[in-house]
PDB file of C-alpha atoms and ligand atoms in Angstrom:
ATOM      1  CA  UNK A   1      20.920 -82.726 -14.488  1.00 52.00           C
ATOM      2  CA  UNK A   2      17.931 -81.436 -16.237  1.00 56.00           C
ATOM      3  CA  UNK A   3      15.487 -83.703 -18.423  1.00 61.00           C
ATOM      4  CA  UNK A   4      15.961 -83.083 -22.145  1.00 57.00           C
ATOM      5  CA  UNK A   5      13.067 -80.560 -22.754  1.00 54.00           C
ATOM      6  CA  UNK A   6      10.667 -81.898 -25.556  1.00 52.00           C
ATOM      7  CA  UNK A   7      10.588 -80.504 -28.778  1.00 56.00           C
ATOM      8  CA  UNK A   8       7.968 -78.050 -28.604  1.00 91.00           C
ATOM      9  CA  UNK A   9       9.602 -76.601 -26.077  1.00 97.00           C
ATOM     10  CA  UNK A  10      12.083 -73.517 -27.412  1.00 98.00           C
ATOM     11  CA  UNK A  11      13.455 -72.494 -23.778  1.00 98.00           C
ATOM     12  CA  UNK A  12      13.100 -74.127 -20.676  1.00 98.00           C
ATOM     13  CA  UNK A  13      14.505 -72.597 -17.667  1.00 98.00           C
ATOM     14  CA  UNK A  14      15.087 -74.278 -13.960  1.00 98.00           C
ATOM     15  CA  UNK A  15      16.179 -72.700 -11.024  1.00 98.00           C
ATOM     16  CA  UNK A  16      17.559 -69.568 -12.343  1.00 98.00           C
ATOM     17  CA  UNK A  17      19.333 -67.552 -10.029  1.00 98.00           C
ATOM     18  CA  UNK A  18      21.214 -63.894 -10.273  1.00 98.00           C
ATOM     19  CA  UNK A  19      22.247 -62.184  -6.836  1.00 98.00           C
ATOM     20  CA  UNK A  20      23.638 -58.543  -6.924  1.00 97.00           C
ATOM     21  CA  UNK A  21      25.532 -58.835  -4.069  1.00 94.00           C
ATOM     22  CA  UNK A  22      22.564 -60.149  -1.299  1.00 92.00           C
ATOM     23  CA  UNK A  23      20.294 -58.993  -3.959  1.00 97.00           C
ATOM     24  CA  UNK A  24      18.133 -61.759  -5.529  1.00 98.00           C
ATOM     25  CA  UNK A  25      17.154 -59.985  -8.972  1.00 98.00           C
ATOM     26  CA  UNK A  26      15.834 -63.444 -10.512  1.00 98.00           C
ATOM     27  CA  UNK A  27      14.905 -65.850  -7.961  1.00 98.00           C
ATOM     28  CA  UNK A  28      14.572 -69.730  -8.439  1.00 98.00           C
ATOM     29  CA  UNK A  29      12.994 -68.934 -11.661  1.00 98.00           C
ATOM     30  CA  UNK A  30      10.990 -71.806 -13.503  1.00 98.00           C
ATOM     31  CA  UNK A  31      10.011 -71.015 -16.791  1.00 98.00           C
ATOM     32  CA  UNK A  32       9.110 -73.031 -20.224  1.00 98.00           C
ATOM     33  CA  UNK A  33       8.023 -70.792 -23.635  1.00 98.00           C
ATOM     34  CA  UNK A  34       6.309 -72.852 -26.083  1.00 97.00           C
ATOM     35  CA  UNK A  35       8.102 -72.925 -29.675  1.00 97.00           C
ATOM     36  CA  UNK A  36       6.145 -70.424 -31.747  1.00 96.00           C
ATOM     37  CA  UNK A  37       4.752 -68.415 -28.987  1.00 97.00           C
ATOM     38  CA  UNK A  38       4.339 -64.728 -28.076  1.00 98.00           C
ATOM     39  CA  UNK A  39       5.231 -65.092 -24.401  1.00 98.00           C
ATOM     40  CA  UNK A  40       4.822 -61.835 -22.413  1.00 98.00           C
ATOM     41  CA  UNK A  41       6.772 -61.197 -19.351  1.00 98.00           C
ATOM     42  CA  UNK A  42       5.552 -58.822 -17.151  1.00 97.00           C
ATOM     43  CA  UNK A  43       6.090 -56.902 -13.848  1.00 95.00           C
ATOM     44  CA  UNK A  44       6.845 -53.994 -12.054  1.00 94.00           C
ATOM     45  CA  UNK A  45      10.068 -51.899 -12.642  1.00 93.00           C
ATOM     46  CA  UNK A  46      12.883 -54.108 -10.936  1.00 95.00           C
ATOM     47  CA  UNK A  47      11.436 -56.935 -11.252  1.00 97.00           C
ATOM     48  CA  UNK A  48      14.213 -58.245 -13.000  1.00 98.00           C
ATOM     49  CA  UNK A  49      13.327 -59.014 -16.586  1.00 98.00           C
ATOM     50  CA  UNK A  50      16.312 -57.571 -18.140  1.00 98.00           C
ATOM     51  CA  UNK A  51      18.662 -59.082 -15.858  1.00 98.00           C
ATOM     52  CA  UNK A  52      16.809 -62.378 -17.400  1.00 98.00           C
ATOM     53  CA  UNK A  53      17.248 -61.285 -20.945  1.00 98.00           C
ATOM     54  CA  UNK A  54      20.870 -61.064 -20.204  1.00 98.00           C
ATOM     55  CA  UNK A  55      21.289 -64.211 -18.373  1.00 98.00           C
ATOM     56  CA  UNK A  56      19.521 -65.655 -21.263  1.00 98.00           C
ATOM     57  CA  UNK A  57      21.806 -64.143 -24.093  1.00 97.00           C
ATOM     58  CA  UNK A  58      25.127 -64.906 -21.774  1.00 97.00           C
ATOM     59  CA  UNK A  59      25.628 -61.213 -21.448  1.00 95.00           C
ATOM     60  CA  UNK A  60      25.566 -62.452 -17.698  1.00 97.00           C
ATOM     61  CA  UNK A  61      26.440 -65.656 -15.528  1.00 97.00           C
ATOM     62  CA  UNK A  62      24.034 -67.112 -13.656  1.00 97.00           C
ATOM     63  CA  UNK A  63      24.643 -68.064 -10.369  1.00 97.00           C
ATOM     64  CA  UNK A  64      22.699 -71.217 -10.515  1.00 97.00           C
ATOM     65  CA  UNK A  65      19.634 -73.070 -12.113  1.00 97.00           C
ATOM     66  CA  UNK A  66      19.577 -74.646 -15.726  1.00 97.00           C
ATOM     67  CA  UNK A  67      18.455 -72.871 -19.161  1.00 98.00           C
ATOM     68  CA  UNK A  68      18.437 -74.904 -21.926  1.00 98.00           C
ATOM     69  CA  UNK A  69      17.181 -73.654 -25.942  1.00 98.00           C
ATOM     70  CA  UNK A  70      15.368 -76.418 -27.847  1.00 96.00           C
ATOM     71  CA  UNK A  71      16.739 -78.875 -25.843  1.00 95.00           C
ATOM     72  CA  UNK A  72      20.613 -77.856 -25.675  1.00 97.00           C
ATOM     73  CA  UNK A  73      21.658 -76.554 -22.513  1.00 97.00           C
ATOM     74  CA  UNK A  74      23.366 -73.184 -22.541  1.00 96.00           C
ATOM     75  CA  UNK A  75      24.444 -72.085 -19.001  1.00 94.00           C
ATOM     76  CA  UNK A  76      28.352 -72.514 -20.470  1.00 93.00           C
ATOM     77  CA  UNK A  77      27.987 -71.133 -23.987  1.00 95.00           C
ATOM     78  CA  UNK A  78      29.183 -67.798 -24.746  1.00 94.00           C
ATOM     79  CA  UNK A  79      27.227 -65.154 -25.637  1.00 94.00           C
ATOM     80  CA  UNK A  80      28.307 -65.002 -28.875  1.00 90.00           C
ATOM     81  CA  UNK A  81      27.360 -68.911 -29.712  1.00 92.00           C
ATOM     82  CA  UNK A  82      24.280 -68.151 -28.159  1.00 95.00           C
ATOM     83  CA  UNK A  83      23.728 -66.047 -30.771  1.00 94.00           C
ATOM     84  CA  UNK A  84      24.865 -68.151 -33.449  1.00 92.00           C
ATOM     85  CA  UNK A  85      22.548 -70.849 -31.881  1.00 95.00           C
ATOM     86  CA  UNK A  86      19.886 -68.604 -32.484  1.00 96.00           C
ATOM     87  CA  UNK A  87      18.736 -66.318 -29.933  1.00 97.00           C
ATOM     88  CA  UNK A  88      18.983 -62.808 -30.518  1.00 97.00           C
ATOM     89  CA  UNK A  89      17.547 -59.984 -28.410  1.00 97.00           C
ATOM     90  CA  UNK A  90      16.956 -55.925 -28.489  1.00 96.00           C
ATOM     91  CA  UNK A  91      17.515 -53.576 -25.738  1.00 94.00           C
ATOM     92  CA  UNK A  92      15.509 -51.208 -23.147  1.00 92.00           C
ATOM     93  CA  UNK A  93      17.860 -48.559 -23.701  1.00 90.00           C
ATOM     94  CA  UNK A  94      18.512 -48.665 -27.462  1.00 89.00           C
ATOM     95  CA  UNK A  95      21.959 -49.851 -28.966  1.00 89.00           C
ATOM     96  CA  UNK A  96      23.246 -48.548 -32.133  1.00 90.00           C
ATOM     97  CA  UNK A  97      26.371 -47.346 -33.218  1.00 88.00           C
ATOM     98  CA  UNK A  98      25.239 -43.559 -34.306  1.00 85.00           C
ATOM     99  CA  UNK A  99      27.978 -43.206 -37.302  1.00 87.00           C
ATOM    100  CA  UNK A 100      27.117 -46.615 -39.383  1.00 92.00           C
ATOM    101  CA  UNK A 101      24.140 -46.132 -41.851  1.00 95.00           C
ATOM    102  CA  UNK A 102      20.803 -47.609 -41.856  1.00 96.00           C
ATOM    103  CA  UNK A 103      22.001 -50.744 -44.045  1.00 95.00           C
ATOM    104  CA  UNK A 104      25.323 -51.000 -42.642  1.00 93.00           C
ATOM    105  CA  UNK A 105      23.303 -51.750 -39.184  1.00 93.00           C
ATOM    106  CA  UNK A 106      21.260 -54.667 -40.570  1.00 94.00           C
ATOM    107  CA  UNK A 107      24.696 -55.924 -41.997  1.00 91.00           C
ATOM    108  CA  UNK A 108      26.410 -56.032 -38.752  1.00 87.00           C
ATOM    109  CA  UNK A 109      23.913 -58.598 -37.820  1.00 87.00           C
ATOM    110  CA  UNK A 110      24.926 -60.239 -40.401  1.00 86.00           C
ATOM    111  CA  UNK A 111      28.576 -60.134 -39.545  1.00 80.00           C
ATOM    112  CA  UNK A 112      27.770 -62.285 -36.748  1.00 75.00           C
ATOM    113  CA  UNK A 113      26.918 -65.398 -38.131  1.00 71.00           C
ATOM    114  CA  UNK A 114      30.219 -65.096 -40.374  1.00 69.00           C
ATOM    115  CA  UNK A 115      32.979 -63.927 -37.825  1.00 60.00           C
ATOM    116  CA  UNK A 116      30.900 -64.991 -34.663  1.00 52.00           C
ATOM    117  CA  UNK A 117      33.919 -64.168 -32.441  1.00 54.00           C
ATOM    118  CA  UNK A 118      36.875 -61.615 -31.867  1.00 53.00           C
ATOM    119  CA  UNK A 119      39.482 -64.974 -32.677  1.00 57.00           C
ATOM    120  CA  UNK A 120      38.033 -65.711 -35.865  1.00 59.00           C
ATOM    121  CA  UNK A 121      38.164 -61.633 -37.147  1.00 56.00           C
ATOM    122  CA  UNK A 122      41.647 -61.202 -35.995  1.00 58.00           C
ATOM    123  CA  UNK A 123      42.623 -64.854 -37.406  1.00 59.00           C
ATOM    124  CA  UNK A 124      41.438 -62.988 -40.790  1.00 58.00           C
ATOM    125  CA  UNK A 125      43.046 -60.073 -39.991  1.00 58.00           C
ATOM    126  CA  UNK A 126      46.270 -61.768 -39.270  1.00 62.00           C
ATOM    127  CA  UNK A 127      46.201 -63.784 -41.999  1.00 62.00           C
ATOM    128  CA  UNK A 128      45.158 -60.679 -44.384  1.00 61.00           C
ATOM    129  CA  UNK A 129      41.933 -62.059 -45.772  1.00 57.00           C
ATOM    130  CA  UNK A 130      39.545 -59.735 -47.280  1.00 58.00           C
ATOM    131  CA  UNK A 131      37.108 -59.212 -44.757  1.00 58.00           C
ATOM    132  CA  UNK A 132      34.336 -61.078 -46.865  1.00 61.00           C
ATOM    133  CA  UNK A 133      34.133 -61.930 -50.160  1.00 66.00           C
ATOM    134  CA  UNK A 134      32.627 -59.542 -52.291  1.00 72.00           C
ATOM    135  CA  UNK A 135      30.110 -61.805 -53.337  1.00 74.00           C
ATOM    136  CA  UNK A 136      29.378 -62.376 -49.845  1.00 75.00           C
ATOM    137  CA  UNK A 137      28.964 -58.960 -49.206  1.00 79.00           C
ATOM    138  CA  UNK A 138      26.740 -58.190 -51.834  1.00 84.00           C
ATOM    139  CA  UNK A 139      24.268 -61.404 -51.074  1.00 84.00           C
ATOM    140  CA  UNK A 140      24.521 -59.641 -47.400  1.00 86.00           C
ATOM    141  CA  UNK A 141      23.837 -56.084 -48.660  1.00 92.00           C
ATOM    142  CA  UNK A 142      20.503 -58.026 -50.621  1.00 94.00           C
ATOM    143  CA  UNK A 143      19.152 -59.823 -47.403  1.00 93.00           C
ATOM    144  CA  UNK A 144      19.813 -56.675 -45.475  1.00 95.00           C
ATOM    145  CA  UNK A 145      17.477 -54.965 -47.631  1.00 97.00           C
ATOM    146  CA  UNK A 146      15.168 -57.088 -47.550  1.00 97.00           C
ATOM    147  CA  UNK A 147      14.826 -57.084 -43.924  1.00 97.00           C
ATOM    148  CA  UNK A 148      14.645 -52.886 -44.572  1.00 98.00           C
ATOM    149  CA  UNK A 149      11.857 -53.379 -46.232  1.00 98.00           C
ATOM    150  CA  UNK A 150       9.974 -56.029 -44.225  1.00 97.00           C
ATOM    151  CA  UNK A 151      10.478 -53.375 -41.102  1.00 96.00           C
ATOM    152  CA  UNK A 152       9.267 -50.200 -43.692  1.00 96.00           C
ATOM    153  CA  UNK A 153      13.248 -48.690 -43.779  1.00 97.00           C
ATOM    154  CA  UNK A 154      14.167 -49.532 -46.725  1.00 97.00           C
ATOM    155  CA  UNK A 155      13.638 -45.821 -48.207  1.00 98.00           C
ATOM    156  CA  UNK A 156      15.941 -44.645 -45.162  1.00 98.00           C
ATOM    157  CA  UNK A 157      19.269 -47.512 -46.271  1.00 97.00           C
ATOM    158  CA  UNK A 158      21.495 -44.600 -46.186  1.00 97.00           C
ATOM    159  CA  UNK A 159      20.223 -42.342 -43.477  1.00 97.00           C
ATOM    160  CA  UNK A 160      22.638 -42.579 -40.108  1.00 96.00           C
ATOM    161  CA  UNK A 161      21.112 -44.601 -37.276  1.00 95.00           C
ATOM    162  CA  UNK A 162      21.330 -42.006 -35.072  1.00 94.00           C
ATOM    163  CA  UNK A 163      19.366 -39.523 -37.243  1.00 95.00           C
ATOM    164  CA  UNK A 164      16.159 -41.916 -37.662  1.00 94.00           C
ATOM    165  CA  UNK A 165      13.526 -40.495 -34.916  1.00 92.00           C
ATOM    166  CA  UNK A 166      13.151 -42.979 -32.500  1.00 91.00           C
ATOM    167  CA  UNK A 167      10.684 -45.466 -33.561  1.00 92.00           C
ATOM    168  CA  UNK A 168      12.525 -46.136 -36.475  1.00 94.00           C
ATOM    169  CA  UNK A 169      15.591 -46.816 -33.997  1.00 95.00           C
ATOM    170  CA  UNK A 170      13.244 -49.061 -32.637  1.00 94.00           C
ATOM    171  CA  UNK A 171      12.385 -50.864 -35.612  1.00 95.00           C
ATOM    172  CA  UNK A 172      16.032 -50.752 -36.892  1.00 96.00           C
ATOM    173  CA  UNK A 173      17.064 -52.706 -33.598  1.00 96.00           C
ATOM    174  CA  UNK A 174      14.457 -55.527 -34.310  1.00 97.00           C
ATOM    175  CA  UNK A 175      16.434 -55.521 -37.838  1.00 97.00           C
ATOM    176  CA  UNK A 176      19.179 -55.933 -36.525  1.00 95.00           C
ATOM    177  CA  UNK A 177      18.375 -58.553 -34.539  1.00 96.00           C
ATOM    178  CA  UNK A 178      16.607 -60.809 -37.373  1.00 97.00           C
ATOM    179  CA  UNK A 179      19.381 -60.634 -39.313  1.00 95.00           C
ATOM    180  CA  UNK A 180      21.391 -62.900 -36.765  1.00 94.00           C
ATOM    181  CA  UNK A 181      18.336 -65.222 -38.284  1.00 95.00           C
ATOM    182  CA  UNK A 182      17.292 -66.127 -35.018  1.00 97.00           C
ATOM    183  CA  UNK A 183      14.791 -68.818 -33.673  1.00 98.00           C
ATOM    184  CA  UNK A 184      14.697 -67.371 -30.174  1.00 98.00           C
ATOM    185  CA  UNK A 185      13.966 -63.294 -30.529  1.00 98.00           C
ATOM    186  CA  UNK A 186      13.569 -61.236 -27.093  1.00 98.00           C
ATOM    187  CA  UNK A 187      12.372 -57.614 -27.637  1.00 98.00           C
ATOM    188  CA  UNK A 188      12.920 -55.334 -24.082  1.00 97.00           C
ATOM    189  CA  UNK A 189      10.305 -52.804 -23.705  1.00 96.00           C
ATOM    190  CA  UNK A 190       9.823 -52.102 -27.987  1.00 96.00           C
ATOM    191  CA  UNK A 191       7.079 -49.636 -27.739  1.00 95.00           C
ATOM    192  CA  UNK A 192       8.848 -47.588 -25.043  1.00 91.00           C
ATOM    193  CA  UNK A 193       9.099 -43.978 -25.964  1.00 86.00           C
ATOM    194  CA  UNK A 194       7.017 -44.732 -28.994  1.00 90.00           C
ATOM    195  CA  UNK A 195       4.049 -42.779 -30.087  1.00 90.00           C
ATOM    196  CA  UNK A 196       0.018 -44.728 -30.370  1.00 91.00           C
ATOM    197  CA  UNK A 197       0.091 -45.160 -33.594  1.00 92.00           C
ATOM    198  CA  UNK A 198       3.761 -46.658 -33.858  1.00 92.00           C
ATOM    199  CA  UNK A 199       2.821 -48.672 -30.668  1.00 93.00           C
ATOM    200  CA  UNK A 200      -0.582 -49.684 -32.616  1.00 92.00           C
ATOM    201  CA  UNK A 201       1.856 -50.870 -35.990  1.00 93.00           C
ATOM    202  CA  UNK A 202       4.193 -52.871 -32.969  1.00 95.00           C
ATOM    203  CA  UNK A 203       1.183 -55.463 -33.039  1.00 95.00           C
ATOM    204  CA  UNK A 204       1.018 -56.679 -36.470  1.00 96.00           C
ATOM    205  CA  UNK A 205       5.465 -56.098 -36.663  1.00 96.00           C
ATOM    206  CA  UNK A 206       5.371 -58.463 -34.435  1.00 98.00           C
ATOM    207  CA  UNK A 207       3.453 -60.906 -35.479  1.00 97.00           C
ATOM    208  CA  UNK A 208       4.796 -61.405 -38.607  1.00 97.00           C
ATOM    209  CA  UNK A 209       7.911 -61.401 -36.959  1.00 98.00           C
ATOM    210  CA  UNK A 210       6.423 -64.475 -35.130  1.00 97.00           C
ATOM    211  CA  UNK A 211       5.677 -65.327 -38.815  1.00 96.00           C
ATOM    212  CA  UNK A 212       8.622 -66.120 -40.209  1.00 96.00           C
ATOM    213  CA  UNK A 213       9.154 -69.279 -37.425  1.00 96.00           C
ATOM    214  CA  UNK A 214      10.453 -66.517 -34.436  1.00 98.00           C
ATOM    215  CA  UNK A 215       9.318 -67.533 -31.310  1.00 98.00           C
ATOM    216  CA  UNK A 216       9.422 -64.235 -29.168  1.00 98.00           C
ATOM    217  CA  UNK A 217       9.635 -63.280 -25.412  1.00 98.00           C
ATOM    218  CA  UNK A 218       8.098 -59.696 -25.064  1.00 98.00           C
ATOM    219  CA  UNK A 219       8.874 -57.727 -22.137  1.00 98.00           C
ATOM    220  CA  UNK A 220       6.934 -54.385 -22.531  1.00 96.00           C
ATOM    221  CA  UNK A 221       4.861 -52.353 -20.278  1.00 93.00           C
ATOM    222  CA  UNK A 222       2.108 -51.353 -22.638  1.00 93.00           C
ATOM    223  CA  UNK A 223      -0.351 -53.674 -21.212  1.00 93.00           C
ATOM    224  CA  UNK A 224      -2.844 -53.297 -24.300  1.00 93.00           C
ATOM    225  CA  UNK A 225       0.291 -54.520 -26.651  1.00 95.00           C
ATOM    226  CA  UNK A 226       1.006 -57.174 -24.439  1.00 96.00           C
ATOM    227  CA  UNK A 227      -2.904 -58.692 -24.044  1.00 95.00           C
ATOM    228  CA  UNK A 228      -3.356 -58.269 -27.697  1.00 96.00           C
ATOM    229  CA  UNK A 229      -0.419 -60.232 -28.978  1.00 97.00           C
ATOM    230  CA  UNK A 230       0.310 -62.612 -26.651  1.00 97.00           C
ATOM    231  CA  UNK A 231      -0.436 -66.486 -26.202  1.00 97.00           C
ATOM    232  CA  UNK A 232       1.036 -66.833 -23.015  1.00 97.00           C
ATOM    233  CA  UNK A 233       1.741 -63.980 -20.141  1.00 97.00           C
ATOM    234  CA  UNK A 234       4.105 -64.852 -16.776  1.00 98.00           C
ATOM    235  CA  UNK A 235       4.357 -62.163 -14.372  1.00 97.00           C
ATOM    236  CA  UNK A 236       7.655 -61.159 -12.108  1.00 97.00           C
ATOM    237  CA  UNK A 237       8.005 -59.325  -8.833  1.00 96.00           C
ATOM    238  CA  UNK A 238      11.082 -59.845  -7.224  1.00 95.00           C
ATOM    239  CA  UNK A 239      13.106 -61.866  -9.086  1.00 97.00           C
ATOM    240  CA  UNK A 240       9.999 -64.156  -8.661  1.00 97.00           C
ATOM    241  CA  UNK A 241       7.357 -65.547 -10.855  1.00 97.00           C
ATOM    242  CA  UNK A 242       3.994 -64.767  -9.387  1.00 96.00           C
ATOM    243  CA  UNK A 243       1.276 -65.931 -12.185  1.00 96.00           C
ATOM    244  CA  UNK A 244       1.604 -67.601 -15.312  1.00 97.00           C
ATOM    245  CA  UNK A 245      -1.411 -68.105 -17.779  1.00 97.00           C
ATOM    246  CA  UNK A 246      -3.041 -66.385 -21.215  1.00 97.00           C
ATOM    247  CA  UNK A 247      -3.732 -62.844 -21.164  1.00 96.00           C
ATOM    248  CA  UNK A 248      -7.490 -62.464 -19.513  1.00 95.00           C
ATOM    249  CA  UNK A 249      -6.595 -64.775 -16.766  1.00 95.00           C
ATOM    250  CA  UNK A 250      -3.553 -62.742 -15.833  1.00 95.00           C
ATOM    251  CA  UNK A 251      -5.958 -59.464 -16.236  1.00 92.00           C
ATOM    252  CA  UNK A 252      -8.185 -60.774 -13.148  1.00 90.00           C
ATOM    253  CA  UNK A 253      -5.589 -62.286 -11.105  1.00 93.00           C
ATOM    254  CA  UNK A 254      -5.648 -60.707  -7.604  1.00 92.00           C
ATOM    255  CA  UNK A 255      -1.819 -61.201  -6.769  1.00 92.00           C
ATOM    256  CA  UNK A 256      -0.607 -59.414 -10.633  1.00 92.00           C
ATOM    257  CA  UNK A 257      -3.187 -56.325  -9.943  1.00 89.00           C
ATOM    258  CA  UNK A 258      -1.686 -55.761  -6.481  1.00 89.00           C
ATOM    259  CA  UNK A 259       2.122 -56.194  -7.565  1.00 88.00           C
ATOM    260  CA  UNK A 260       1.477 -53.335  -9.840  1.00 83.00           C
ATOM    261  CA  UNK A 261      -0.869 -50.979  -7.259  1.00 72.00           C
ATOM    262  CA  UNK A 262       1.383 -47.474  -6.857  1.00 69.00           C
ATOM    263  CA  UNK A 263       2.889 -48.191 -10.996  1.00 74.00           C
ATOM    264  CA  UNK A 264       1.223 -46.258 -13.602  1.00 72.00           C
ATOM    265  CA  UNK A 265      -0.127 -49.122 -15.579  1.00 73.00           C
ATOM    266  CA  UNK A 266      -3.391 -50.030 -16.660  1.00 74.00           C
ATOM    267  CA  UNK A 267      -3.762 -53.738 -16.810  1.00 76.00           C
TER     268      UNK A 267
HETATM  269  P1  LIG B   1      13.416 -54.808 -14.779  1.00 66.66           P
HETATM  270  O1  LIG B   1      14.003 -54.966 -16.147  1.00 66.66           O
HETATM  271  O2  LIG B   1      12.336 -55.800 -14.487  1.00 66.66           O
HETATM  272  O3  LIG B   1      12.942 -53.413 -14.529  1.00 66.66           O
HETATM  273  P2  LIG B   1      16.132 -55.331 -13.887  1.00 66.66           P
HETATM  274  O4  LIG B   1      16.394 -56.717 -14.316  1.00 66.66           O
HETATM  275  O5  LIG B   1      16.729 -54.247 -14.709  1.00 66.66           O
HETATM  276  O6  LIG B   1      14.543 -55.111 -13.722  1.00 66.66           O
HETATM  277  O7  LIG B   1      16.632 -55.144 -12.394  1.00 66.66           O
HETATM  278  C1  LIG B   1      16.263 -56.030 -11.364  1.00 66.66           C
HETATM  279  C2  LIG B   1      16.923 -55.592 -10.097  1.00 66.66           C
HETATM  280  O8  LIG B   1      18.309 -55.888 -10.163  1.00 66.66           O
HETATM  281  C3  LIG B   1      16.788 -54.094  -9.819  1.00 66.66           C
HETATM  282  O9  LIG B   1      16.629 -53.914  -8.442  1.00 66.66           O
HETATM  283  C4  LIG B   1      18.123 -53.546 -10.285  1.00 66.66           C
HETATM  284  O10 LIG B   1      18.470 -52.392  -9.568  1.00 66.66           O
HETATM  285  C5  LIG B   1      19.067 -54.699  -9.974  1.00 66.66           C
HETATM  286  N1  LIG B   1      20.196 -54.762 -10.909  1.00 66.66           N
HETATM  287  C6  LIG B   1      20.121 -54.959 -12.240  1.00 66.66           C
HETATM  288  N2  LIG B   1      21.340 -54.990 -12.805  1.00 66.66           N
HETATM  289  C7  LIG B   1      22.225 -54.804 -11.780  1.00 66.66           C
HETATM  290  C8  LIG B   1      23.654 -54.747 -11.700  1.00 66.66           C
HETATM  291  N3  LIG B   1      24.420 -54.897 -12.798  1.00 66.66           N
HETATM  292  N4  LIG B   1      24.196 -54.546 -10.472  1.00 66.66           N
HETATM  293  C9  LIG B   1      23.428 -54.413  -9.377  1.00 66.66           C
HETATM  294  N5  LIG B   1      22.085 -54.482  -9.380  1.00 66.66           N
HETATM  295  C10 LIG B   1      21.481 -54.656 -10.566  1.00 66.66           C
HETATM  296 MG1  LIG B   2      14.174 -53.675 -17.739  1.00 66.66          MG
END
């Protein structure tokens, strides 16, 4: 059994283990992020730090080791009461469904917290509730657009997801994933394919996001993001954590510059 985590502690993880096959892609992985941090994790392509992102949202089972979020442990939750408990992610490769609008994205966020899983939608199906109330919907369609506007989409409510260029898809994502109102919020590579300056406007996004009480694990490549925003950085290679500290010591360490000799990074 694991030791209740204290309360400054938003995620603690022990032991965490995910073979493909003989493949170790996270490897007896120890790992605490402070509650209100920007906590980088780094490391080469491979390294596994989306397979941890989805062992941390339930999108996969771990084979073994312990992860528990502000103190509850969550190994045997579902992903979607993972969600409801308050961690919410985005992803490398983005995720949106190309025919809903702008607005209608933010709102399926929403949607979660009120029909958090398949049972409960059919059960209103079945018993032929409205889908929500319309006062519901409306106090939805108000939050949502607030959330536009914090994220600078608010002009673009009606535009299809799939027609925003891509750092707007980007953005939209994060949008989506705030309106689960998450405490936990893990963002997978959110300046790739962006442009300098969208990259540059990713720094202050998010940490206002960190703001409004988010505490945020940033995986991202963009080493200048990462060393600006961050509080805390721990490195990967292997499934394995090979450094842990704040963002200059992890600069000079001699075992993070090798991991990433041969990528195209600039620490
Ligand atoms: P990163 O995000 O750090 O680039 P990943 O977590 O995506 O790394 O991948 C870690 C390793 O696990 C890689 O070698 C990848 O090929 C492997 N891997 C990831 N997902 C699967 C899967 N579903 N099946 C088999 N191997 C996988
Ligand atoms: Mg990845």
């Amino acid at each position: 059994m694991l030791e209740r985590a204290p309360a400054t502690t938003c995620l603690a993880i022990e032991g965490l283990t995910k073979r493909f096959g003989g493949f170790y892609a996270v490897n007896d992985l120890q790992l605490e992020v402070a509650t209100g941090d920007i906590h980088a994790l780094i490391g080469p392509n491979g390294a596994g730090k989306t397979t941890f992102f989805n062992l941390v949202t339930g999108v996969l089972p771990a084979d073994s080791g312990g992860i528990q979020f502000e103190g509850v442990p969550m190994l045997d939750t579902r992903a979607s009461r993972r969600t409801l408990r308050g961690i919410a992610r985005t992803f490398q490769n983005i995720r949106l469904f190309p025919h809903l609008t702008v607005l209608e994205t933010v709102m399926i966020g929403e949607h979660c917290r009120l029909f958090p899983s398949v049972w409960q939608s059919f059960r209103a199906a079945a018993l032929q509730l409205p889908f929500i109330e319309a006062s519901q919907e409306r106090a939805m369609r108000t939050s949502a657009l607030t959330l536009l506007e914090f994220f600078g989409l608010a002009d673009k409510r009606d535009a299809k997801a799939s027609d925003l260029p891509y750092g707007d898809q980007r953005r939209l994502e994060m949008a989506r994933a705030l309106a689960t109102q998450p405490r936990l919020l893990l963002l997978d590579e959110p300046a790739a394919g962006m442009n300098p300056h969208e990259t540059e406007e990713l720094d202050e996004l998010i940490t206002r996001i960190r703001g409004r009480g988010v505490t945020i694990i940033l995986v991202e490549h963009d080493m200048r993001l990462v060393m600006e925003i961050s509080d805390r950085v721990t490195v990967l290679n292997f499934g394995t954590k090979i450094a842990e500290g704040n963002p200059k010591e992890i600069q000079r360490n001699p075992a993070v510059i090798e991991a990433y000799l041969g990528e195209d990074v600039q620490l």
